[in-house]
Every structure is written in structure tokens, then in C-alpha cells.
Coordinates of C-alpha atoms in Angstrom, one line a residue:
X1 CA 0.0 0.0 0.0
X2 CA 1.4 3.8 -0.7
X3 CA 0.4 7.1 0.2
X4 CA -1.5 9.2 -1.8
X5 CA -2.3 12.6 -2.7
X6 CA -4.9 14.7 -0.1
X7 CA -6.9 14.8 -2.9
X8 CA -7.9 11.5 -2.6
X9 CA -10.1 12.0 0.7
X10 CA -12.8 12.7 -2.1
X11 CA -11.9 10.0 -4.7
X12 CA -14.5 8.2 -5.9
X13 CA -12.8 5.1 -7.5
X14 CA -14.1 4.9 -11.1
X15 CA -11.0 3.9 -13.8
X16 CA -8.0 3.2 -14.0
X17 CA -5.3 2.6 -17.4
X18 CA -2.0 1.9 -17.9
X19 CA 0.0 3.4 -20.5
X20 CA 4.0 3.4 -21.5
X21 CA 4.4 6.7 -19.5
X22 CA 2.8 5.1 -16.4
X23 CA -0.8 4.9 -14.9
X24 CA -3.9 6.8 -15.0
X25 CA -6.4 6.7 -12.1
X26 CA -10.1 8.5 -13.1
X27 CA -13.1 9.1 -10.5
X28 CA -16.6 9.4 -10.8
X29 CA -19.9 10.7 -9.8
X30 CA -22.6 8.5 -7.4
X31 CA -26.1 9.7 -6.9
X32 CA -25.4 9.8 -2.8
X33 CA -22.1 12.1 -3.5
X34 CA -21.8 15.9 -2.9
X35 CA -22.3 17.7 -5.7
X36 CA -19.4 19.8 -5.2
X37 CA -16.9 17.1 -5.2
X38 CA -14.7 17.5 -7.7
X39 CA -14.0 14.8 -10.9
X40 CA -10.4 14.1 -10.9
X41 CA -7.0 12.5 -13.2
X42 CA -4.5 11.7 -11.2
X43 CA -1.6 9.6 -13.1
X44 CA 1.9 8.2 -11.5
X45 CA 5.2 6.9 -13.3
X46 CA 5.4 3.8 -10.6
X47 CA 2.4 4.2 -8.4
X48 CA 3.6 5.9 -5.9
X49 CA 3.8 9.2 -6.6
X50 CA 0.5 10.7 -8.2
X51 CA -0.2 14.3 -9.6
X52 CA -3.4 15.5 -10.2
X53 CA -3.4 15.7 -14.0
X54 CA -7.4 16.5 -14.9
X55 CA -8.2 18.1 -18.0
X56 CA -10.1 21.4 -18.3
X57 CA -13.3 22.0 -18.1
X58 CA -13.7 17.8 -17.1
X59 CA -17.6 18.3 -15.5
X60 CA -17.2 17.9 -11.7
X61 CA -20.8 15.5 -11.3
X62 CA -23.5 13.6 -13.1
X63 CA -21.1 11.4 -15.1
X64 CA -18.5 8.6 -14.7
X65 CA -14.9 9.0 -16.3
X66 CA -13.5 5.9 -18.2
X67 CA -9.6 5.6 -18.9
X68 CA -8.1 3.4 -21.7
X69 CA -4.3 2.9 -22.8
X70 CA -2.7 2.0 -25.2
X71 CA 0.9 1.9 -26.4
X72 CA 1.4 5.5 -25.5
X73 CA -1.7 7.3 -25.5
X74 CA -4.1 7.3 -22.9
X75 CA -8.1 8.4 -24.0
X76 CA -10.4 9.5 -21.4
X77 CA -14.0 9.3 -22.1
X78 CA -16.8 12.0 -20.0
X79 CA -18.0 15.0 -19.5
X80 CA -17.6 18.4 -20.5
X81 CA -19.0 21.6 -19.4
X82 CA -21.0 22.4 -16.0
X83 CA -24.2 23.8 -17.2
X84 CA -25.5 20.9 -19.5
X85 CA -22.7 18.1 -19.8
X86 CA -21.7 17.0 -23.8
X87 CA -19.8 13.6 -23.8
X88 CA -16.8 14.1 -24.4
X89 CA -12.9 12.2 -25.5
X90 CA -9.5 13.3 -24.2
X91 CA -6.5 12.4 -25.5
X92 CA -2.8 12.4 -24.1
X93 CA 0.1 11.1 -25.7
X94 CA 2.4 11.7 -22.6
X95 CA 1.9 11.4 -18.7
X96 CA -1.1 13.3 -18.7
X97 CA 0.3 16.8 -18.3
X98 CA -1.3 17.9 -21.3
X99 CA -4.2 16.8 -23.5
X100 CA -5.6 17.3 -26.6
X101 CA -8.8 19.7 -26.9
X102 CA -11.7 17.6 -25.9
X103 CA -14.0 16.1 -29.0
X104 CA -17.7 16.3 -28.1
X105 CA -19.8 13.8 -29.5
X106 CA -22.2 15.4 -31.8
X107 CA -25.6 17.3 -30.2
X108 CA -29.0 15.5 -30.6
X109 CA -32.0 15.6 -28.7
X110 CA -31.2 12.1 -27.1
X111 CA -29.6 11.7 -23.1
X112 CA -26.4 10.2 -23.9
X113 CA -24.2 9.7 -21.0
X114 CA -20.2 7.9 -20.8
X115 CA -20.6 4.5 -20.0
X116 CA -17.1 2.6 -21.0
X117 CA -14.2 2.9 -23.3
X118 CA -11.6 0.2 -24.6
X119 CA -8.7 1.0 -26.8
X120 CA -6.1 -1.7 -28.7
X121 CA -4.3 -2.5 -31.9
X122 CA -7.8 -2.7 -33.5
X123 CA -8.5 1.0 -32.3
X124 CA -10.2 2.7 -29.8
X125 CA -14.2 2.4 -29.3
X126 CA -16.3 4.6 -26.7
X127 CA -19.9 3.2 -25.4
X128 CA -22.4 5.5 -24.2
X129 CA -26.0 5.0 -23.2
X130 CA -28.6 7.0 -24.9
X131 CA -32.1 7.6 -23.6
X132 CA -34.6 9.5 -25.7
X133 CA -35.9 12.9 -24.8
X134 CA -35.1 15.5 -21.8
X135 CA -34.8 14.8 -18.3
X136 CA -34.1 12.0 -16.4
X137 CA -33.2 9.0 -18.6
X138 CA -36.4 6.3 -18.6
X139 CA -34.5 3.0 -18.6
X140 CA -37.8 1.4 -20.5
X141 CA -36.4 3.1 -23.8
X142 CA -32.5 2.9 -23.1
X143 CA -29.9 1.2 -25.9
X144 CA -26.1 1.5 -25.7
X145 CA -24.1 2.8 -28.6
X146 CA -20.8 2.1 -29.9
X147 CA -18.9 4.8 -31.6
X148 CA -15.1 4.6 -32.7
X149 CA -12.7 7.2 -31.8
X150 CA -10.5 8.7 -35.1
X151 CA -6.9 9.9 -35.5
X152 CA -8.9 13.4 -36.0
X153 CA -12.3 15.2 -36.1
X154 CA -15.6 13.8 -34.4
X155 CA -16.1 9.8 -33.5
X156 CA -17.8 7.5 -35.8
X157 CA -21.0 6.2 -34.6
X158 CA -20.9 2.5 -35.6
X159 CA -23.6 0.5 -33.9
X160 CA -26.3 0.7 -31.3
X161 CA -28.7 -1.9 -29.5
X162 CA -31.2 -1.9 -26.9
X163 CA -30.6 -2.2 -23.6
X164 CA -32.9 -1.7 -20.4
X165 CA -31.9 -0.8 -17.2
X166 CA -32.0 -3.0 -14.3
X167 CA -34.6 -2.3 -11.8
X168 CA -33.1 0.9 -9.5
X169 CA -29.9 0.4 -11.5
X170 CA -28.9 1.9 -15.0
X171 CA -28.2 0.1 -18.2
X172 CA -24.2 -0.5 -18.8
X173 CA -21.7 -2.1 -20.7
X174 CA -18.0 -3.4 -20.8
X175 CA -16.3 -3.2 -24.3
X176 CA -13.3 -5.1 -25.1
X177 CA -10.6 -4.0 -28.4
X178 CA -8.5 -8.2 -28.6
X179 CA -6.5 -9.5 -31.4
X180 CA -9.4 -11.1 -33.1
X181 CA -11.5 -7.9 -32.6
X182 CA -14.0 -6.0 -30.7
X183 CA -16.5 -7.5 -27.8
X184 CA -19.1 -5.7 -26.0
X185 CA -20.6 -7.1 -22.8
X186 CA -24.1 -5.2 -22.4
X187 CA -25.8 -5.9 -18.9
X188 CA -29.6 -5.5 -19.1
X189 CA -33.3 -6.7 -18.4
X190 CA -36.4 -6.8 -20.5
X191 CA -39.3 -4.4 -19.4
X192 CA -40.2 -7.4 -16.4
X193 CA -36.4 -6.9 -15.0
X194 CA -35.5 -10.1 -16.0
X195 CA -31.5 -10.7 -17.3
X196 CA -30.7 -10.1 -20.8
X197 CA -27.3 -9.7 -20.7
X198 CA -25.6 -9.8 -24.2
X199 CA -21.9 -10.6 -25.8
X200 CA -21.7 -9.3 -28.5
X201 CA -18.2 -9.7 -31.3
X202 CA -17.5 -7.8 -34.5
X203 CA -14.5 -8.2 -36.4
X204 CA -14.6 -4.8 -37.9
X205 CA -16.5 -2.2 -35.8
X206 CA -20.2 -2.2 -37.4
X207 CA -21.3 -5.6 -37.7
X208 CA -21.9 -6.8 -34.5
X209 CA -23.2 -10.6 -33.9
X210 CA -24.4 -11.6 -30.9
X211 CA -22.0 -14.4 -29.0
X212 CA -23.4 -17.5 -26.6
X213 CA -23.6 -17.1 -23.2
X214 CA -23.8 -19.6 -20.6
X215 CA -27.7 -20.4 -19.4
X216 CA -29.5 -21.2 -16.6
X217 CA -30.8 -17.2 -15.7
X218 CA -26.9 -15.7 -14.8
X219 CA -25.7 -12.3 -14.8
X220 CA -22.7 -11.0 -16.2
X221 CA -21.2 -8.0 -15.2
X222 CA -17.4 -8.3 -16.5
X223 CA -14.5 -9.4 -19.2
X224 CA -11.3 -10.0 -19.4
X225 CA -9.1 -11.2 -22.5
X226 CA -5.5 -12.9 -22.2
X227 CA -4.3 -14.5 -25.0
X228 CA -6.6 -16.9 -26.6
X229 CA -8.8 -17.3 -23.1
X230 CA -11.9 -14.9 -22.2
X231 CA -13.2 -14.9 -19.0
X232 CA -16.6 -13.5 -18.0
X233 CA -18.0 -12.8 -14.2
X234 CA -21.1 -12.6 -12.5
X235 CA -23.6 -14.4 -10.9
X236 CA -26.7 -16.5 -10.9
X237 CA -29.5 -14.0 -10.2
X238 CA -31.1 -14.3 -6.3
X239 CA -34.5 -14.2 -6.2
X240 CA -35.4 -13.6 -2.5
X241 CA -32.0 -10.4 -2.2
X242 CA -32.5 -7.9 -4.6
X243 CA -29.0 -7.2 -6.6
X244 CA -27.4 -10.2 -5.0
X245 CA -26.3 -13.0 -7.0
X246 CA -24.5 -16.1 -6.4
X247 CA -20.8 -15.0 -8.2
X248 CA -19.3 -17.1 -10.8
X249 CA -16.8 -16.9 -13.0
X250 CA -16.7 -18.6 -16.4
X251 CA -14.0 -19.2 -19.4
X252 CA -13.2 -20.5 -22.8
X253 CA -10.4 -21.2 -25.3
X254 CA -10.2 -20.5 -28.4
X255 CA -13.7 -19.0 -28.5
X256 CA -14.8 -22.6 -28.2
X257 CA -17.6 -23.5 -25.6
X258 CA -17.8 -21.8 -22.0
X259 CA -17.2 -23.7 -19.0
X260 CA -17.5 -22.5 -15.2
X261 CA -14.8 -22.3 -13.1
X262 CA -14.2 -23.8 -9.7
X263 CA -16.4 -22.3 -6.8
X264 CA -15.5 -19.1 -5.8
X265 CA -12.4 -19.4 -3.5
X266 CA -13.4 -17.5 0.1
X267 CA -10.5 -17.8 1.6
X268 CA -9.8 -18.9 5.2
X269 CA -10.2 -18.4 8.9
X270 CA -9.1 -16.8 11.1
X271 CA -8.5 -14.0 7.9
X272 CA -10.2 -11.5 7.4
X273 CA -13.7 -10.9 4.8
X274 CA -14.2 -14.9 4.9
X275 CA -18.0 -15.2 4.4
X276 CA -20.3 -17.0 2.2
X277 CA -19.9 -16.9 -1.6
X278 CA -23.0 -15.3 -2.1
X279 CA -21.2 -11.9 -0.1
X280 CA -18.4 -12.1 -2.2
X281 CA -18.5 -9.6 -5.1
X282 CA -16.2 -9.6 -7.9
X283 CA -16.0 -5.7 -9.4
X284 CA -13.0 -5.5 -12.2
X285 CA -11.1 -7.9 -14.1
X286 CA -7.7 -8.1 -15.3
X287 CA -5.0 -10.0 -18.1
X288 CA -2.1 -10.0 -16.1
X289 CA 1.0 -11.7 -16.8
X290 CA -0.1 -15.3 -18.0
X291 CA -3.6 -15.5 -16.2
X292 CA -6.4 -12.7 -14.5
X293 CA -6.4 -11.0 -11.6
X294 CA -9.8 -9.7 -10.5
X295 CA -10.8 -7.5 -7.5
X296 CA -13.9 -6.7 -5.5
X297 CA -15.5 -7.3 -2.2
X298 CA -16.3 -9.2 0.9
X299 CA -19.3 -8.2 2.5
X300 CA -20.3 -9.6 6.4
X301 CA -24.1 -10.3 7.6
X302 CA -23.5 -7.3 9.6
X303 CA -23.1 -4.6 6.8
X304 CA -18.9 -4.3 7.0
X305 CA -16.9 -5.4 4.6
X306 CA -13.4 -5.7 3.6
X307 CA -11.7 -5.7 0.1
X308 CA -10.8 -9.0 -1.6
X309 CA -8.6 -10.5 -4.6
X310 CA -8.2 -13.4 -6.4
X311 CA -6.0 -15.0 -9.0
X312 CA -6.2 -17.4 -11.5
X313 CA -3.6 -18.6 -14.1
X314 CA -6.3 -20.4 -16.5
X315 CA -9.7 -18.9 -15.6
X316 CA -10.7 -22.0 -14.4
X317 CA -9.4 -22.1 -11.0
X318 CA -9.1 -18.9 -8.7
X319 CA -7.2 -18.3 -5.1
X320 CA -8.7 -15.6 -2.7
X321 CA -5.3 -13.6 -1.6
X322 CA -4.6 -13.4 2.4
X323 CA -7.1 -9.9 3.2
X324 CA -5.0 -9.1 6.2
X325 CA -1.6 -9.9 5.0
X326 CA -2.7 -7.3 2.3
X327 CA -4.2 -4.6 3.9
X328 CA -7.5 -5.5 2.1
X329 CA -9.4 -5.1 5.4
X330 CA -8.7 -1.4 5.8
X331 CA -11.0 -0.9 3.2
X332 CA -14.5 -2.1 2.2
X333 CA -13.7 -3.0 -1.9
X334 CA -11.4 -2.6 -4.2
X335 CA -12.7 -1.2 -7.1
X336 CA -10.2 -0.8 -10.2
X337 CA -6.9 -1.7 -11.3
X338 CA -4.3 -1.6 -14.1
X339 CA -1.2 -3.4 -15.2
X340 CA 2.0 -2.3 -16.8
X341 CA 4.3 -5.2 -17.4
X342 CA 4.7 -7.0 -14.2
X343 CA 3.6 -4.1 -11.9
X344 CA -0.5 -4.3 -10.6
X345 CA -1.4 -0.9 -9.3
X346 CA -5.2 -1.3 -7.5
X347 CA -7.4 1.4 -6.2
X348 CA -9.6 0.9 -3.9
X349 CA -12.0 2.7 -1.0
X350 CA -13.7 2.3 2.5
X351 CA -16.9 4.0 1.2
X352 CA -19.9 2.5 2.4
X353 CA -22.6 2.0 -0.5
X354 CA -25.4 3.6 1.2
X355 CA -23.6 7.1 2.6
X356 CA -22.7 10.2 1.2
X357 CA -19.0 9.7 3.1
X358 CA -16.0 10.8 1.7
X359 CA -13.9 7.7 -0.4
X360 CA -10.9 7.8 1.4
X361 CA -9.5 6.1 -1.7
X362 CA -6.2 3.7 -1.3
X363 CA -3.5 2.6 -3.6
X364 CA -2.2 -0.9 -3.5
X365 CA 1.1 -1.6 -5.2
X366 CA 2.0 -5.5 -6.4
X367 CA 4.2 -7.3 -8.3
X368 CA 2.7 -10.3 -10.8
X369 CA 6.3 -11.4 -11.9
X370 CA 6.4 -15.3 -10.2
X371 CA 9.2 -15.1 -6.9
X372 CA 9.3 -12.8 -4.2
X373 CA 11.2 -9.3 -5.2
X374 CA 11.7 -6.5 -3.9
X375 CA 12.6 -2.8 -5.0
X376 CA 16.2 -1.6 -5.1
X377 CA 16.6 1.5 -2.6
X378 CA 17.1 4.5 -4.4
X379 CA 20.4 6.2 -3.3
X380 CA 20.8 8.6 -0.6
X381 CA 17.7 7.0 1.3
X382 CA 17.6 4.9 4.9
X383 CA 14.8 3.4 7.0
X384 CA 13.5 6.8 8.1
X385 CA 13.1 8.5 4.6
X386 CA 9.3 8.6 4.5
X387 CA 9.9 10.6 7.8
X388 CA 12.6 13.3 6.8
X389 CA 11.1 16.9 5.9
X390 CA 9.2 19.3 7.8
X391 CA 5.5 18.5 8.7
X392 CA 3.2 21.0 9.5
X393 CA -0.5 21.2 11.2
X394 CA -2.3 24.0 13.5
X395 CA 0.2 25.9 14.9
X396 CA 2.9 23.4 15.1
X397 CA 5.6 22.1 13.0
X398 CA 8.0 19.4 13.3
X399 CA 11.2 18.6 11.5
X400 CA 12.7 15.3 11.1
X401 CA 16.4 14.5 9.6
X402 CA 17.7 11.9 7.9
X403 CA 19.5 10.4 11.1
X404 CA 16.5 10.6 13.6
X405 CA 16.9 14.1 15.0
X406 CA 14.0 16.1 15.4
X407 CA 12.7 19.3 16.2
X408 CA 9.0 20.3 17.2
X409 CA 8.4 24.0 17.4
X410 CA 4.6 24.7 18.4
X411 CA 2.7 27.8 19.8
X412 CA 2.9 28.7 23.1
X413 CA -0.3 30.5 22.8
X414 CA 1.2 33.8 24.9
X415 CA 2.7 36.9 22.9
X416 CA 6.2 37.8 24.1
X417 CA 5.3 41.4 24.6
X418 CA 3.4 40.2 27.4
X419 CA 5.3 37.4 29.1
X420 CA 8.7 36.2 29.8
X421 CA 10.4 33.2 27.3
X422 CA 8.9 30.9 26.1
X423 CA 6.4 32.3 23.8
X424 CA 5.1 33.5 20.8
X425 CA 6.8 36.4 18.6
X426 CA 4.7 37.8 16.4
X427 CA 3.9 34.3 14.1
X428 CA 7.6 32.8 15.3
X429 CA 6.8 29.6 17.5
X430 CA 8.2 30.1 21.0
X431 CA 7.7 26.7 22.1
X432 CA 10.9 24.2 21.4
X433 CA 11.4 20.5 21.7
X434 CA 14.2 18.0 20.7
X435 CA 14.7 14.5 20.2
X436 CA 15.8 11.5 18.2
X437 CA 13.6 8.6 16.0
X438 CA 14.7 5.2 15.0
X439 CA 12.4 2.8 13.0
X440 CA 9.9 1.3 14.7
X441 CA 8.4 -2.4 14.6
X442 CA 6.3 -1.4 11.4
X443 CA 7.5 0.1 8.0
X444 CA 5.2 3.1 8.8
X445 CA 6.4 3.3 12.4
X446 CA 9.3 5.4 13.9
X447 CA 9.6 5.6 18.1
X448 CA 12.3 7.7 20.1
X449 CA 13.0 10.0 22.8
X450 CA 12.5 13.5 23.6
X451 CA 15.6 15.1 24.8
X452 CA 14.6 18.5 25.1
X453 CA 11.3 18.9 27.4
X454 CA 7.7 19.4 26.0
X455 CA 5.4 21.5 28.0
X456 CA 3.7 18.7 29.3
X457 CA 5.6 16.0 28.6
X458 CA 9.6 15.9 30.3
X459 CA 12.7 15.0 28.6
X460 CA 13.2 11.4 28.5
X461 CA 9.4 10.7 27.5
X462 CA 8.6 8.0 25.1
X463 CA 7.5 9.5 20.9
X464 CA 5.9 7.5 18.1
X465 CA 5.2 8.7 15.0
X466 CA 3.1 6.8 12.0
X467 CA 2.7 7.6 8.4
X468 CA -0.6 8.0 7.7
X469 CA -3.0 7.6 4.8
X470 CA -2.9 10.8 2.4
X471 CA -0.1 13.1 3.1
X472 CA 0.2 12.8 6.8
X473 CA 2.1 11.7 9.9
X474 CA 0.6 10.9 13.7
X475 CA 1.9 11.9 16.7
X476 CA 2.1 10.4 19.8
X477 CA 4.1 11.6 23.0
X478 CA 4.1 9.1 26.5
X479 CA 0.4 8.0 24.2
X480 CA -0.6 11.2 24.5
X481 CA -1.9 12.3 21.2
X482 CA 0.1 15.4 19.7
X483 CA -2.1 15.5 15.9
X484 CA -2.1 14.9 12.6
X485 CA 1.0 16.8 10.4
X486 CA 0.7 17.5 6.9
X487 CA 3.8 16.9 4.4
X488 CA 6.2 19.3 3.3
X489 CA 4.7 21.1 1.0
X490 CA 0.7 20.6 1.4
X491 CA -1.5 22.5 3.2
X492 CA -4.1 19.9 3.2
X493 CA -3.6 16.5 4.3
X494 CA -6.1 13.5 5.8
X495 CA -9.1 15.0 5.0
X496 CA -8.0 18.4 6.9
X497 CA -7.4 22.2 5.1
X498 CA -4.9 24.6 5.8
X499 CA -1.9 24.4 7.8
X500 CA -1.5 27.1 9.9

């Protein structure tokens, strides 16, 4: 797991791409967000370090953004403007820092909102979902369309087919650009909210033929391609839970017959998010390496919930990764990923399904090359690197060294015009304390001693300080809690403005 930008607090997980400058990480709107949360593009070289690359005029609600990569361009399919939204492609042939001026799919009188983008040797093709008339969208009249993105001017509409919205859920799709040509998985009802789910294949873009799908009433919500195996996931439909379904996974070779894969793997006590299948929720699929990785959620009887992964070299078989050994279980789902060669960068989020809370989004970092490996050490670092600058929140500041030192200056909250030292001059910080760090027990832990007194605290006493998610350190003095500091540099940090 790395650190991430405070930006994140408000990241709604929505896409995610990798191109040959790095990845891409998109949010998007829910219904139960905040209307002034900003839509954001943050994109990173190796994961780690992400800078908020979103392109102007991007709308900030009512719309999701969907990333594809290939070679080196990344497209970004949503929505421009802020007064009424046009649907709209971005291109970037670099790391994001700049994009081409938007294309806005041609005006008509229909609704047509992003729904999925999917880019390859083939060419790139953008689905939307197109409702007729003003207003809210009716689901009863809903059909996706397929449109395919040019080197230059507008797209190319190429196809579209009905498809009716779930009951309380929206019509969508998955598209798919392989070496034997395009796929589009539609997930839909009839007008009685039954399944009718569609795969659909064309070889060039505007015939489109409809594919078999295994029977027996399922649901199928995902695709992934590696080679010459496709693997679909989804569910058989419950009839007594509405929107839960018994997951399953299914795959084929060759585009010969489907077959289902072993029951979902749950994993294994005493770990953590190890409940029935039918709580286990698969939400993005993967190629990577050889096999598939896919990603989701574990959710308990009692409404928490803790993210989950699972690998599978074939399709057929699939292993639930160790929750806690991961830090799965500090959030409740993982929701996207990407892969660059052997790196798997995941984003996920401890946002509950039914609030309006912030995401509190999360980056996990993993490698799918087989054997344990780990990163060189960049030069001039040590074990207290992610430590070392000068960390800032409400009135006090502290400043950490590469060898441990440390100084906390904070206010003493009397002017010295008034009283005797310590205290305050003018902005200057009048209170002064000392001490030395060495790494802890954790890889986000450093504990020492304070040499020079606190106000409260004398010399001698026990400090811990933790790296924290977005931007932040905690801490502690004798367990006394000291607060949250932002990094160099930020004046926002864990969820919290200004610095000062």
C-alpha cells in the first residue's frame, strides 16, 4: 500500500489505465455524493507518486470518467461543461500533463451519457447510453451505442442496440478491443427486469453478432481477455435479495464453448472478509502476466466489509489472496486496477454503499512477476526516509532529519510582549522540543525519545510517530496524542485544510 495525494479523501474510484508513460487513475460521480466534489486525473510513473493531471473544463458531477491505454496514448472518455454536460474524448500522448482539446460527441435531442471505453491494436471504441428525450433517462427506452474514436475530427457512430436498465440500476456495458476484434458485454433486463445480458463480437466495428452465453438465468457483469482465453464474471440471479447474486466466473479457449470455473475461492479463517460466496463480489477484471487478476468485495451479515482478490492462471481455477496480510481489510472493496508489465497498481475505497461519506480512496502496489522481489533502494535514502522533511498542522511544526533528529516547534499561545520566554513572537513559534527517531516495529512506524522537554511531557518521555493515509504523519508523545501533520509542502492532508 502507498500514500497518496490529499486529494484523494474525495476519490470516488471509477477507472483506471496503464500506458507506456505510467498509470492513470479516473473518479466518478454516485447519486449519494456531494455535488461539489470535484471529478479528478491523477496519473503516476510507478504508483507511488500521483499528480493531479485532470483536464479542463472535465464536468465535476452527473457522469463517470472511463480511462483506456494503449501503447502511448491514454483516452479519457466524460463529461464536459458544467451547465448541461456533452460527452466528451481526451487524448494524451504523454503522462497526462497535457491533452488534446476535448471532441464532443455530436448534439442531438437524445440523453447520452459515458458509459465505457476500450482501446487496442484494433482502435479505440467509446460506449455511451442513450435515452430519448429530456430529463431523467427512462430506462424502459435505453440502448447502448458504440462509436469509434478517429486519429482526427468527431467519432464515428458505428452501432447501437437496446438495452434496459435494471430495476433501481442503470443500463451498462464493458467493451473489449482483442487480437481477433471488438467484444461488447451489455448488462440488461427486458421491461419485467428479467437478465438479458448480451456478448456481442465484430471483427470490424459495425457488424456486431451476438456471442453464446452460458444459461440457466446468470448475470454477467465483467470481461477480461488474455491471449486466446476470455473470461466473464457474474452471478446466478437471487430471487429472495434484490442485486445479489451467487458469483461465478466462467471461461473459454479458443472462442470454443464456455465452462464455469471452480467455486468461488473464500478464503480462510481466522482471515479477514471470509463469508459465504454469495457476499463475495467480484468488481474488475484483469489480463495479467499469464492468467487474470480480479478484484472486488467481501461483505459480512452485519453490513462491514473488507476488500478481496483473487488470481487465476487459467480462468478456471481462482485463489482468494490473504485480506489481512494485504491490507485488504482497511478498506471495504477494491474497485479498479491496471497493469503495466509486471507491476498491478489497485485502487480501492472504505466508502460505504449507502452514505454520502467521503472515499478515502487507497492505492495498493503489487508485483505479478512469479518469486518474491523487492525494490532496489534508491540512493541517498535509509529506513527513516518517509519521515525526513518538515511537517506542519495547526500551529505546530515538526522537522525530522535523515539520522532521527528532530525538532518540534509549536505555539505557546502567549505573545512575548506580554510574558517572559517561552512564547510566541509575532507568528515565530516560541515553544521548542528535541529528540531522536529510530524505525519502529512497522514500516510506517518510527519511536524515540525526547531530549529536550515538551510543556507537558519531560525529557526522557517515550514519541511515536506513524505515516498515515494521504499526506500525513501521527503523533504520539508518552500515548498522549500530539495530531495529525501535513507533508512538506501541502497545506491539506487526511481530509484536513490549511496548515497554519
Amino acid at each position: 500500500m502507498t500514500d497518496l495525494p490529499s486529494d484523494f479523501v474525495d476519490f470516488q474510484p471509477s477507472s483506471m489505465s496503464a500506458s507506456a508513460h505510467g498509470f492513470f487513475a479516473a473518479s466518478g460521480y454516485q447519486p449519494n455524493m456531494s455535488l461539489d466534489v470535484a471529478q479528478k486525473v491523477f496519473t503516476s510513473r510507478d504508483g507511488r507518486k500521483w499528480r493531479d493531471r485532470t483536464p479542463k473544463d472535465m464536468s465535476t458531477a452527473a457522469t463517470v470518467q472511463s480511462l483506456a491505454s494503449h501503447g502511448s496514448a491514454t483516452w479519457l472518455l466524460g463529461g464536459h461543461g458544467f451547465s448541461i454536460a456533452r460527452t466528451a474524448l481526451w487524448t494524451t500522448e504523454n503522462d497526462g500533463s497535457s491533452w488534446k482539446k476535448p471532441v464532443l460527441l455530436p448534439e442531438s435531442s437524445d440523453v447520452e451519457l459515458p458509459v465505457a471505453i476500450a482501446a487496442g491494436d484494433r482502435g479505440t471504441l467509446l460506449v455511451t447510453k442513450v435515452t430519448p428525450g429530456q430529463g431523467k433517462p427512462d430506462e424502459q427506452q435505453a440502448s447502448i451505442r458504440v462509436w469509434l474514436a478517429k486519429k482526427s475530427g468527431p467519432p464515428e457512430k458505428l452501432w447501437q442496440t437496446p438495452c434496459i436498465g435494471h430495476e433501481g440500476d442503470e443500463a451498462s456495458a464493458e467493451a473489449l478491443v482483442a487480437d481477433d476484434g471488438f467484444y461488447l458485454l451489455t448488462d440488461c433486463t427486458t421491461k419485467d427486469f428479467v437478465p438479458a445480458d448480451h456478448l456481442f463480437k465484430s471483427t470490424d466495428g459495425r457488424s456486431w453478432k451476438a456471442e453464446p452465453l452460458p444459461g440457466d438465468g446468470n448475470e454477467f457483469d465483467h470481461m477480461a481477455r488474455n491471449g486466446s482465453t476470455m473470461v466473464l464474471t457474474g452471478g446466478l440471479a437471487a430471487d429472495d435479495v434484490e442485486h445479489i447474486t451467487d458469483p461465478r466466473t466462467w471461461y473459454r479457449n479458443d472462442n470454443g464453448e464456455w465452462h464455469t470455473s471452480t467455486p468461488l475461492d473464500v478464503g480462510r479463517l481466522p482471515d479477514a472478509g471470509v463469508v459465504s460466496r454469495r457476499a463475495q463480489e467480484m468488481l474488475g477484471i484483469a489480463a495479467a502476466g499469464s492468467g487474470f487478476v480480479a478484484i472486488g468485495s467481501a461483505r459480512a451479515p452485519d453490513n462491514s466489509a473488507s476488500g478481496a482478490m483473487w488470481f487465476s492462471a487459467d480462468g478456471a481455477t481462482w485463489a482468494k489472496q490473504p485480506t489481512r496480510t494485504n491490507g485488504f481489510d482497511r478498506l471495504r472493496s477494491l474497485a479498479t486496477l491496471a497493469t503495466l508489465k509486471t507491476t498491478i497498481v489497485v485502487l480501492g475505497s472504505n466508502k460505504a454503499w449507502e452514505t454520502s461519506d467521503p472515499a478515502h480512496a487507497r492505492i495498493w502496489i503489487g508485483d505479478i512477476a512469479p518469486g518474491p522481489r523487492r525494490p532496489p533502494t534508491p540512493a541517498g535514502t535509509g529506513p527513516l526516509a518517509q519521515f525526513v522533511g518538515a511537517w506542519s498542522w495547526s500551529g505546530a511544526t515538526i522537522t525530522i532529519v535523515a539520522n532521527g533528529s528532530f525538532v518540534y516547534r509549536y505555539t505557546t499561545l502567549v505573545q512575548c510582549s506580554d510574558h517572559a520566554p517561552p512564547c510566541d513572537n509575532g507568528t515565530e513559534m516560541g515553544g521548542r522540543a528535541t529528540g531522536t527517531l529510530r524505525p519502529g516495529r512497522t514500516a510506517g512506524e518510527a519511536v524515540g525519545t525526547v531530549k529536550e522537554a515538551l510543556a507537558n511531557d519531560p525529557a526522557g518521555s517515550t514519541v511515536r510517530i506513524t505515516r498515515e493515509p494521504y499526506s500525513a504523519i501521527d503523533m504520539t508523545v508518552n500515548k498522549n496524542g500530539y495530531g495529525l501533520f501535513c507533508e512538506p509542502g501541502s497545506n491539506r492532508c487526511a481530509g484536513h485544510v490549511g496548515a497554519g
